[in-house]
XYZ file of C-alpha atoms in Angstrom:
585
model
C -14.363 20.822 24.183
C -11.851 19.204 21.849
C -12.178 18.274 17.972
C -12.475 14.755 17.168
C -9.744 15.027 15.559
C -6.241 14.785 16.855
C -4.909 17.882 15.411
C -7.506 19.970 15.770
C -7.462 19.656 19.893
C -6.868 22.863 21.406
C -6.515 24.492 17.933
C -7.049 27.887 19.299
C -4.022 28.045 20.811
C -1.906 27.786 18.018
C 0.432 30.408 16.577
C -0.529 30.958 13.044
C 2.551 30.191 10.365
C 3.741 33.169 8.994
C 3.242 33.747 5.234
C 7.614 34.250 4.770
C 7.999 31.273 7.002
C 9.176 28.378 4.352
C 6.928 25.249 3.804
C 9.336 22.157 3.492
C 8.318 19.335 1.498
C 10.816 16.571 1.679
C 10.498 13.186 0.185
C 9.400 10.071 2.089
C 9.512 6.928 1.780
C 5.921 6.035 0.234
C 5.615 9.699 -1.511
C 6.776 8.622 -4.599
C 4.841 5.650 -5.047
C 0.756 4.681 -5.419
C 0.496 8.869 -5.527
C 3.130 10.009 -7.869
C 3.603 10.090 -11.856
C 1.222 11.230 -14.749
C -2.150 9.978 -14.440
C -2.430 7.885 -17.481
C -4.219 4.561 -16.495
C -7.237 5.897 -17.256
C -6.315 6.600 -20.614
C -4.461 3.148 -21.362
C -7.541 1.496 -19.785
C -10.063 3.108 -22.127
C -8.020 1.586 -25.419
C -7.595 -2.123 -23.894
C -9.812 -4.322 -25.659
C -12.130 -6.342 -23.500
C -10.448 -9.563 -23.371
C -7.069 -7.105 -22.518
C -9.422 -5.578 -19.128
C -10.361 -9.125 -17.860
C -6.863 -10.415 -17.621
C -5.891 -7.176 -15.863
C -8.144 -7.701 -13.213
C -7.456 -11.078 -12.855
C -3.696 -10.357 -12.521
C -4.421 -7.499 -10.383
C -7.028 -9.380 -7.752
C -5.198 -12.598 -8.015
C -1.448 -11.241 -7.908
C -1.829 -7.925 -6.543
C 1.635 -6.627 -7.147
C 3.344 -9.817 -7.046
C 5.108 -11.380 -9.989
C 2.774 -14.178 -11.863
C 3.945 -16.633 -14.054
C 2.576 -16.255 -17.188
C 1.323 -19.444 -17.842
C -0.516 -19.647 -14.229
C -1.927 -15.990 -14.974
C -3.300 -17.529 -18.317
C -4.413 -20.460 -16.041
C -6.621 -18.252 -13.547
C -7.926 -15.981 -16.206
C -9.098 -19.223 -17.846
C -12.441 -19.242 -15.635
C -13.112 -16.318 -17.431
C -15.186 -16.497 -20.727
C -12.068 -16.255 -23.087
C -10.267 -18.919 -25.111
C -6.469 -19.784 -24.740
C -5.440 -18.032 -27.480
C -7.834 -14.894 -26.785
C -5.955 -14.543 -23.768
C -2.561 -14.447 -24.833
C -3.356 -12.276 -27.271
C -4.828 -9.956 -24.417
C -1.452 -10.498 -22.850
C 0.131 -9.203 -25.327
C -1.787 -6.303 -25.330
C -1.054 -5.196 -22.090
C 2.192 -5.368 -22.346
C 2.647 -3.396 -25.670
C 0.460 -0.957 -23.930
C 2.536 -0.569 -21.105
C 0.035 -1.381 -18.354
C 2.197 -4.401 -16.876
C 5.801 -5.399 -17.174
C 6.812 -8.653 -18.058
C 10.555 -10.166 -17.569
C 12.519 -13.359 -17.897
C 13.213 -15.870 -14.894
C 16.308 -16.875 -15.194
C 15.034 -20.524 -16.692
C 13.701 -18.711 -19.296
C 9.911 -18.414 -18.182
C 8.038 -15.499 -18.339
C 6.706 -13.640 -15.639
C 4.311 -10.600 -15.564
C 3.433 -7.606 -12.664
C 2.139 -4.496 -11.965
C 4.250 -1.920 -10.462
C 3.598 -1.137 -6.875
C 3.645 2.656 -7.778
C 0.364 1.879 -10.079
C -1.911 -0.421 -8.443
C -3.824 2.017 -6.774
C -4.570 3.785 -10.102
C -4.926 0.536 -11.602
C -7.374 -0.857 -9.145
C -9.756 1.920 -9.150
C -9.831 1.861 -13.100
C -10.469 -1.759 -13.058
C -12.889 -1.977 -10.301
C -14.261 1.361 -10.340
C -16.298 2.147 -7.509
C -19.241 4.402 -9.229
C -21.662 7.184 -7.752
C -24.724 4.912 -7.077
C -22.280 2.345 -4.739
C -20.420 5.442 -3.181
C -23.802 6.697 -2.077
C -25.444 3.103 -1.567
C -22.383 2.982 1.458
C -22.887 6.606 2.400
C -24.499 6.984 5.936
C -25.539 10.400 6.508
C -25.346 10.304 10.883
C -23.466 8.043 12.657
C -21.684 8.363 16.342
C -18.267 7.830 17.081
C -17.413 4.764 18.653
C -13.749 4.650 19.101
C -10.793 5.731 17.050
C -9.256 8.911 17.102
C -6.892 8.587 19.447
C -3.122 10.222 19.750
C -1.536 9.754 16.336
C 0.973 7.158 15.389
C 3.544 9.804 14.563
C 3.951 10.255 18.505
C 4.219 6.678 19.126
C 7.017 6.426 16.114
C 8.923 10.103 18.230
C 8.618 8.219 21.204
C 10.333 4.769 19.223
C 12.870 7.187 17.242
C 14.380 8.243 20.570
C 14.410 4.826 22.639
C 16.270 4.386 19.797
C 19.049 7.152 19.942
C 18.861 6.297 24.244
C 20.151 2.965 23.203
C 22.829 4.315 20.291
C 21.763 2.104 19.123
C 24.115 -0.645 20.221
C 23.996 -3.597 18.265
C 25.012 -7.649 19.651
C 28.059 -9.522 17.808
C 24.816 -10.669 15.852
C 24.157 -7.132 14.732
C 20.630 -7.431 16.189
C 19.451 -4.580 18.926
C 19.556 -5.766 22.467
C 16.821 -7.663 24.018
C 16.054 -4.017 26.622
C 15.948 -2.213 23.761
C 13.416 -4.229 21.769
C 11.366 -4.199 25.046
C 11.251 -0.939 25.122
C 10.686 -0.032 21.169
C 7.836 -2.680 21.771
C 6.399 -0.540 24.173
C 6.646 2.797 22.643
C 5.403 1.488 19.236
C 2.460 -0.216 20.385
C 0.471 -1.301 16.716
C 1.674 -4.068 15.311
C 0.597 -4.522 11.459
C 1.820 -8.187 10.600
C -2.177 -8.912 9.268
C -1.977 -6.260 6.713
C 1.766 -4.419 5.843
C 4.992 -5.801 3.989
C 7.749 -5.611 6.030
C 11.434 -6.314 5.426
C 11.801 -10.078 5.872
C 15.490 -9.684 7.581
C 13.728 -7.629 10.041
C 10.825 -9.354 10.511
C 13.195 -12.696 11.746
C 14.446 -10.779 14.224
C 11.573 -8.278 15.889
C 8.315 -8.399 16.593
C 5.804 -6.606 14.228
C 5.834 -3.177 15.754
C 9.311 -2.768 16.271
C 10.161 -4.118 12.571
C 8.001 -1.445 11.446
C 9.897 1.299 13.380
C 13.078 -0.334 12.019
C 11.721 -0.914 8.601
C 10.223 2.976 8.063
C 13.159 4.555 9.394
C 16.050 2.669 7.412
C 13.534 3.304 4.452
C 13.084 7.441 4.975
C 16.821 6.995 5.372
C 16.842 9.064 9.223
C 18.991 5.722 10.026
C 21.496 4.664 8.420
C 22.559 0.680 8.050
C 25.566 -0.940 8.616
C 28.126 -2.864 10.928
C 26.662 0.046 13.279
C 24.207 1.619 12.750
C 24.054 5.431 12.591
C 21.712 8.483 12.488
C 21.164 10.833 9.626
C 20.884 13.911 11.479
C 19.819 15.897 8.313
C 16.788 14.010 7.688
C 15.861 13.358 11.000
C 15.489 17.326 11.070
C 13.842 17.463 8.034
C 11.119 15.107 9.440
C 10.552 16.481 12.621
C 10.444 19.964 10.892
C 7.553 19.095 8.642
C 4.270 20.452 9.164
C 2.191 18.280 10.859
C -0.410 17.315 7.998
C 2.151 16.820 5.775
C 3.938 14.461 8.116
C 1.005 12.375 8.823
C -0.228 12.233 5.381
C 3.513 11.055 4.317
C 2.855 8.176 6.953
C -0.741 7.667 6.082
C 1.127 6.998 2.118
C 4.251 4.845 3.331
C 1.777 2.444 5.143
C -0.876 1.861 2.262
C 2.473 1.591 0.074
C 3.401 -1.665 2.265
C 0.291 -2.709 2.670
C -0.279 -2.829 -1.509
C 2.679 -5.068 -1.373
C 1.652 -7.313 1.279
C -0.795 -9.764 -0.526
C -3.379 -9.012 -3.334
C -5.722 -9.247 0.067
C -4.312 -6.205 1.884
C -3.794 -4.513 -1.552
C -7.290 -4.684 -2.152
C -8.206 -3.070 1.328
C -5.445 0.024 0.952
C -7.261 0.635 -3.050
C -10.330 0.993 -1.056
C -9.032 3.088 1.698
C -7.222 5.015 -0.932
C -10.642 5.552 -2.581
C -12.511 7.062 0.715
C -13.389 10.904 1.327
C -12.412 12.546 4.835
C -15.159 13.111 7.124
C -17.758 11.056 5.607
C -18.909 7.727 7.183
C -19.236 4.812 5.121
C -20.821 1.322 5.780
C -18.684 -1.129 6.522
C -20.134 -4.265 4.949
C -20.174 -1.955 1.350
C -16.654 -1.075 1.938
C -15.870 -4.728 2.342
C -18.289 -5.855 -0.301
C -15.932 -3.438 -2.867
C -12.720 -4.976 -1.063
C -13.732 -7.796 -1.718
C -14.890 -7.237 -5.908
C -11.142 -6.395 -5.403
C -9.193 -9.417 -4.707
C -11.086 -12.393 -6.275
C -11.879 -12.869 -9.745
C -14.398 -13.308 -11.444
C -16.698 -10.829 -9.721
C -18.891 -12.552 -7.253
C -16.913 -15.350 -5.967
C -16.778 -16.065 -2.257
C -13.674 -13.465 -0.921
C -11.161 -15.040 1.779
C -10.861 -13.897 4.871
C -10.646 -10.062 5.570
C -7.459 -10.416 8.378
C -6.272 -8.144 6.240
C -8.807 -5.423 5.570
C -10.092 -5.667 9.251
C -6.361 -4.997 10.174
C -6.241 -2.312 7.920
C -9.172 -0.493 9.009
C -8.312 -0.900 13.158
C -4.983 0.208 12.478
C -6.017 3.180 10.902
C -8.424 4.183 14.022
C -5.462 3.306 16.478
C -3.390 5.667 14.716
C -5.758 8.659 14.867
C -6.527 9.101 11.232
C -10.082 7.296 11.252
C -12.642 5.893 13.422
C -15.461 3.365 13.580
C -18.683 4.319 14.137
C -22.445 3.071 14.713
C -25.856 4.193 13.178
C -28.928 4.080 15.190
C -29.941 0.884 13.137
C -26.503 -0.889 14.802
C -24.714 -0.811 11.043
C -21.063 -0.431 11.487
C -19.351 2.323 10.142
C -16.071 3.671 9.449
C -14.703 7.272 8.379
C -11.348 8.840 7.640
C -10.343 11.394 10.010
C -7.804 12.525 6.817
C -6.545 10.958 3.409
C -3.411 9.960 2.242
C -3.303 12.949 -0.561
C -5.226 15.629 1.369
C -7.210 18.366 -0.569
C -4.639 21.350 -1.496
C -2.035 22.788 0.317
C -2.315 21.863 4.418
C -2.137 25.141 5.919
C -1.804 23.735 9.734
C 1.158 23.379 10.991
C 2.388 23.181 14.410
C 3.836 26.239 15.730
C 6.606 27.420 18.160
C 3.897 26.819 21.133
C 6.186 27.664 24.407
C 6.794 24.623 26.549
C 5.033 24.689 30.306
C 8.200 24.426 32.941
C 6.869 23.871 36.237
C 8.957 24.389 39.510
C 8.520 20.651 40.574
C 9.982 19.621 37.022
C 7.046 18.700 35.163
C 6.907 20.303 31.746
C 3.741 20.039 29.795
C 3.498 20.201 25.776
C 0.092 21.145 24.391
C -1.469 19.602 21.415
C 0.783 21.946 18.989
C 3.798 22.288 20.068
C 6.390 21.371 17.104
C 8.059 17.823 16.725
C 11.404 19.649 17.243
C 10.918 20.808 20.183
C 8.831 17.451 21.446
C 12.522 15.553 20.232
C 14.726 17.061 22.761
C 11.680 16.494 25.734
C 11.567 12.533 24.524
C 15.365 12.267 25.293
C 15.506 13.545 28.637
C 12.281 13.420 30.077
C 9.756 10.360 31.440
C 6.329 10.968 29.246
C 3.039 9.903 30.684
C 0.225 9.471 28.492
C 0.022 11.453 25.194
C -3.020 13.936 25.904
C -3.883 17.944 25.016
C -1.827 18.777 27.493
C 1.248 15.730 27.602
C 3.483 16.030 30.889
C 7.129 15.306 30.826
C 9.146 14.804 34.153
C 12.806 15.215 34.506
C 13.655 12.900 36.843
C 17.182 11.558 38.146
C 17.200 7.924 36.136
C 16.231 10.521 32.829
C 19.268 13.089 33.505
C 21.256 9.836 33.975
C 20.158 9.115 30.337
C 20.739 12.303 29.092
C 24.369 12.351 30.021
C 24.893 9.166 28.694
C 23.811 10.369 25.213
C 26.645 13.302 25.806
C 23.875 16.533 26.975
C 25.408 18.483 29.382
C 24.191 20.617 32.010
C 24.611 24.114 30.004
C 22.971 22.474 26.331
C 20.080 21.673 28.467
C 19.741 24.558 30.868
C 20.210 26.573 27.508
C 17.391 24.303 25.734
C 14.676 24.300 28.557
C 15.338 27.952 29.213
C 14.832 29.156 25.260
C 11.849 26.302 24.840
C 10.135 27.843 27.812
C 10.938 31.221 27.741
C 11.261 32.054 31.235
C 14.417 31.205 33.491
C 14.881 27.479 35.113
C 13.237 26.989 38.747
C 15.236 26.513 41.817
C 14.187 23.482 42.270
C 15.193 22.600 38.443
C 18.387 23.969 38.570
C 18.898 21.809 41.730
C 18.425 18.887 39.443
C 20.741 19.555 37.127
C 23.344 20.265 39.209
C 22.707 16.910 41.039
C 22.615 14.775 38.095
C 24.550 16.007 35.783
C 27.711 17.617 37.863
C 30.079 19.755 35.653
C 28.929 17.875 32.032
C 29.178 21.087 29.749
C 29.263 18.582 26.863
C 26.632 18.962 24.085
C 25.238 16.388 21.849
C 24.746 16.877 18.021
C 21.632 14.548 18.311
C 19.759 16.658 21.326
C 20.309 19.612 18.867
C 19.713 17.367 15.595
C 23.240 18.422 14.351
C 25.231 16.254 12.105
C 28.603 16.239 13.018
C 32.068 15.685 10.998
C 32.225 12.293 12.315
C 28.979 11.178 11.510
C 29.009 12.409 7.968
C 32.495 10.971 7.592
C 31.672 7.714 8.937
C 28.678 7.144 6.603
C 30.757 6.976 3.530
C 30.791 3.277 2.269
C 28.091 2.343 4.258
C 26.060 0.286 2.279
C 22.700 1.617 1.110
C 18.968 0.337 2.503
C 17.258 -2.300 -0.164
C 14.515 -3.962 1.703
C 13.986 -7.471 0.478
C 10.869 -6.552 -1.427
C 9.286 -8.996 -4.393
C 8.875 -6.200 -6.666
C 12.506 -5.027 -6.273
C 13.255 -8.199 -7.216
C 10.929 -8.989 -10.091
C 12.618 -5.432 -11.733
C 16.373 -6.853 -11.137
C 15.343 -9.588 -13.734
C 15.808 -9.070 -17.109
C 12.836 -7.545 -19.379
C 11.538 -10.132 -21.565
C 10.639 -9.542 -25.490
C 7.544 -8.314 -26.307
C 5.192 -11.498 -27.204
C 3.099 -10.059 -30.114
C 0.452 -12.992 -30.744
C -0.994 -12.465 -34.185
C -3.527 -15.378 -34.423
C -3.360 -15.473 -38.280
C 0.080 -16.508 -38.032
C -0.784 -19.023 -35.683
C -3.613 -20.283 -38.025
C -1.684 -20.064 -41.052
C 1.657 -22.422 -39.570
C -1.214 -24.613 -38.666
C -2.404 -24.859 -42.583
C -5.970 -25.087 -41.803
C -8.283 -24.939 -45.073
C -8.831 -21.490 -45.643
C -12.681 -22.267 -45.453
C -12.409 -22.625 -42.180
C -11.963 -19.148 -41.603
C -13.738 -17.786 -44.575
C -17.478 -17.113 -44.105
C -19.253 -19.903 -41.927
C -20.799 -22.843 -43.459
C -22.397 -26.049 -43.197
C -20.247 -29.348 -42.941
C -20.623 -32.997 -42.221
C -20.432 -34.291 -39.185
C -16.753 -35.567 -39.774
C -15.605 -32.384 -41.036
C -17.276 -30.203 -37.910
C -15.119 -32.428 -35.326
C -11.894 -32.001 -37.361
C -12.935 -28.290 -36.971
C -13.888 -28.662 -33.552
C -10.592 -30.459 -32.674
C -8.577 -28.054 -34.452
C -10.091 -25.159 -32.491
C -9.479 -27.049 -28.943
C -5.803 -27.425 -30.147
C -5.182 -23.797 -31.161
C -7.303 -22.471 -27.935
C -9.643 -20.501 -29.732
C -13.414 -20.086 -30.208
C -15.789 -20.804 -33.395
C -18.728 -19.043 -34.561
C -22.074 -20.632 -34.693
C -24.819 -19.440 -36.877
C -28.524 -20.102 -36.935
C -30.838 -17.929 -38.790
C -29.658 -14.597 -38.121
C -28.160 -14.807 -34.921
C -24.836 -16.236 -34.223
C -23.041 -17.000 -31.218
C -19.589 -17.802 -29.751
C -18.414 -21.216 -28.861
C -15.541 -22.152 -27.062
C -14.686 -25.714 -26.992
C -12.521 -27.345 -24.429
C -12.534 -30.918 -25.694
C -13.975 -33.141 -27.934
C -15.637 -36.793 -27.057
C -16.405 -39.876 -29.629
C -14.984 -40.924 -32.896
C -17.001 -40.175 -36.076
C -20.584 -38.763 -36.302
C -20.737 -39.742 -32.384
C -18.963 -36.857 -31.248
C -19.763 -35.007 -28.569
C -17.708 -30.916 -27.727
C -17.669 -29.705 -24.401
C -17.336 -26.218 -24.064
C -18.907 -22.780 -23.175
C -20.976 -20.421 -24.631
C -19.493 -16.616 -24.218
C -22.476 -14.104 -23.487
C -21.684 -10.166 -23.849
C -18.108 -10.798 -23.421
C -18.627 -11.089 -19.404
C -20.414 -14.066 -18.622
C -19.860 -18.146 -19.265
C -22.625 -20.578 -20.203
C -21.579 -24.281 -20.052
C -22.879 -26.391 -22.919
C -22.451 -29.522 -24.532
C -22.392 -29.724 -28.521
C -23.779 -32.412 -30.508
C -23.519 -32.544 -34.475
C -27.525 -31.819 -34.626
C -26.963 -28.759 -33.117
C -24.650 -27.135 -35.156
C -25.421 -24.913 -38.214
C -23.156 -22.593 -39.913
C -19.797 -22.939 -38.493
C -16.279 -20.920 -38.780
C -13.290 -20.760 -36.528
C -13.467 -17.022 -34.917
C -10.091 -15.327 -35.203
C -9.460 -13.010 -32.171
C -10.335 -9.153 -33.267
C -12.428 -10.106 -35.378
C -16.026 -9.568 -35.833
C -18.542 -12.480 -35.992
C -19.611 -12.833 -39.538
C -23.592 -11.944 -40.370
């Protein structure tokens, strides 16, 4: 009976990597991003102050890792239960701690962001999900529903070599040929436009799933841009070489990578998914209840729409590395089949599995036979349905193909003999000799050989740079550090130095010049009754005289907001309260 897992069908048949064999571990596009670098958010997060955290998560659940202005972030983190000044200051604190970068539009306004590289790490610091949620979403037995299926890797072989069947030959547009597109269409099958960034200029011109071919292999560099484009033959080898965890984990990365710079939506759902152990199944209204603590701010405001995380999670399941699930109760549930970083070294690998030539022409793969020698099959054999046991036909209108792309007769008599390991069949031979009559060419691509042409040719060609916001935000130039020291801002103000002294009773006159001095600045006051005291922040200040009326907030354990209205019987001991410091006793 076969695993549900993709890579673990017919397992027993696979030829164990030998310990000299060499593990190759190329970089991806993805690799070096939410995944790579010294762990040090933690750290920064645990020196913020408090006022520092909240307008991290605001930038981080409003913005995601988009670019905000600074004056809008200051806006949004307003329904917080800071003042004005409070949160600049906090500002300022992030950036001197290095947590966000801020640079300079070129009108002169500042703008602040997150790199894409550390939101994850960011959003689990900020948001952390803790033990007694993990296990609240935790469901101990649940069955299988659907997911599971063939993984996307084999949909993106099958796309990689439409590709090379078509050249690929560009229009005098420079766009890919309406057959072609069909066809990538086909072979792709997902299409992630509710939840992944992809390359604008691409996204014009393709649909969804065939952008996202285009978009991951200009990206991993295996094709190469340009008036025409080519293919790198050296990475395409290096890809199809890779063991097959490694591969799908470097996929599994490059997708929650676009998705992160999607929307502060879909960057939300890819922290989560980031967040989630293999093999355990997990309640899907929890892990939307944490996507959703996520992307809104404050905590507890209605989320929007989850197009994105519900995207998110059925693409995973379509791409065999998750599935959905029910418990006997009906609750929905959802578990990774593998992560994006994996637990140690991934020991499975596909091996050198012999191909199964029958006499009528059909060849059969089995569940791990190696991506090199699946390549060669995809460009000159019809595939059915991606299964255990995948069948391949050479066929006439295939051999046709194959000569087009330059195989001749002896490269592929050599290939399917050596791939095999047991001579061609009559009837095979018969084929080749019908369809591809005296061709003894060979093609560097079949063999995934770069050739002196190709590597010539590629010099001057001008390098991939997807249109992405964060690339860019990080072309503009870094703005100045914007230290805000409140006691300078108090002192250009000359404000009687009582007012900051220790609090004190004052007339009714003298409170609203106070009052209306602490609106203007944007920062709070101290109130004092008896032995308690408690912050104030006023937002403006009604009536002339001893009618005056301050609307405003109180701020309760630095978290939550209390609206209130203050009247001059209500008010004791008074002070402005300089950010930093502590309220006076």
């Amino acid at each position: 009976m076969g695993s549900d897992k993709p890579w673990e069908r017919s397992k027993a048949v696979r030829p164990t990597r030998r310990r000299s064999d060499p593990v190759i571990t190329p970089e991806l596009p993805g690799s070096a991003g939410p995944f790579s670098g010294e762990d040090s958010e933690a750290e920064i997060w645990s020196r913020l102050s408090p006022v520092s955290k909240d307008v991290l998560r605001c930038l981080l659940t409003r913005f995601g890792v988009h670019p905000a202005e600074e004056g809008r972030l200051l806006e949004e983190a307003a329904a917080g239960c800071w003042s004005g000044l409070e949160l600049r200051a906090g500002l300022s604190g992030l950036q001197a701690a290095g947590a966000v970068q801020a640079r300079l539009r070129f009108w002169g306004e500042r703008a602040v962001a997150v790199t894409a590289g550390s939101y994850l790490k960011w959003a689990a610091v900020a948001s952390p999900w803790i033990a007694a949620d993990e296990e609240a979403a935790h469901r101990s037995a649940a069955s299988a529903v659907s997911g599971g299926g063939a993984l996307y890797s084999r949909a993106l072989l099958g796309a990689l070599a439409e590709l090379a069947r078509s050249g690929p030959v560009l229009t005098v547009k420079g766009r890919l040929h309406g057959s072609t597109i069909k066809a990538l269409e086909q072979a792709a099958g997902l299409s992630p436009e509710s939840f992944i960034q992809l390359d604008p200029s691409l996204r014009l011109d393709y649909p969804g799933s065939v952008a996202l071919v285009l978009d991951w292999s200009f990206s991993s560099g295996i094709l190469r841009p340009g008036r025409a484009w080519s293919w790198d033959a050296q990475k395409l080898r290096t890809w199809l070489d890779e063991p097959l965890m490694q591969r799908e984990r470097g996929l599994f990365r490059w997708i929650l990578d676009r998705a992160v710079r999607r929307s502060a939506e879909a960057a939300a759902a890819a922290s989560v998914i980031s967040s989630l152990r293999e093999d355990v199944w997990y309640s899907v209204p929890k892990l939307e209840q944490l996507c959703r603590s996520r992307s809104v701010w404050p905590a507890g405001c209605p989320g929007r729409d989850s197009a994105a995380w519900t995207g998110l999670l059925e693409w995973l399941a379509g791409c065999g590395w998750a599935e959905w699930g029910e418990t006997e109760q009906g609750e929905s549930c959802f578990r990774l089949l593998l992560s994006a970083e994996g637990c140690g070294e991934d020991g499975d690998s596909e091996g050198d599995e012999p191909l199964l030539l029958q006499p009528d022409g059909d060849i059969w793969a089995g569940a791990w036979t190696s991506y090199r020698q699946l390549w060669p099959l995809e460009l000159v054999a019809e595939r059915g349905e991606v299964r255990e046991l995948t069948a391949y036909r050479l066929t006439e209108k295939s051999l046709k193909r194959s000569a087009a792309l330059g195989i001749g007769a002896g490269q592929l008599r050599e290939w399917l003999a050596g791939a095999s390991g047991a001579a061609l069949p009559p009837q095979v031979e018969a084929l080749l000799a019908q369809c591809l009559p005296g061709t003894e060419s060979r093609s560097t691509l079949f063999a995934v050989e770069e050739s002196g042409e190709d590597a010539a040719g590629s010099s001057g060609r001008p390098c991939w740079q997807p249109s992405d916001p964060s690339l860019t935000f990080a072309s503009l130039e870094p703005a100045p550090a914007a230290e805000v020291q409140p006691w300078l801002v108090l002192q250009a103000e000359k404000l009687p130095a009582a007012w900051t002294a220790a609090p004190r009773n004052y007339r009714p006159s003298a409170c609203r010049q106070l009052l209306e001095s602490a609106v203007r600045l944007h920062i709070p006051v101290e109130l004092h009754d008896g032995e308690s005291a408690g912050i104030f922040v006023p937002l403006q200040v009604q009536g002339d005289g001893d009618g005056w009326a301050a609307e405003g907030f109180y701020r309760k354990d630095n978290e939550a907001r209390v609206p209130a209205m203050l009247i001059p019987g209500q008010v004791g001991r008074i002070r402005l309260h300089i950010p930093g410091n502590a309220p006076a006793r």
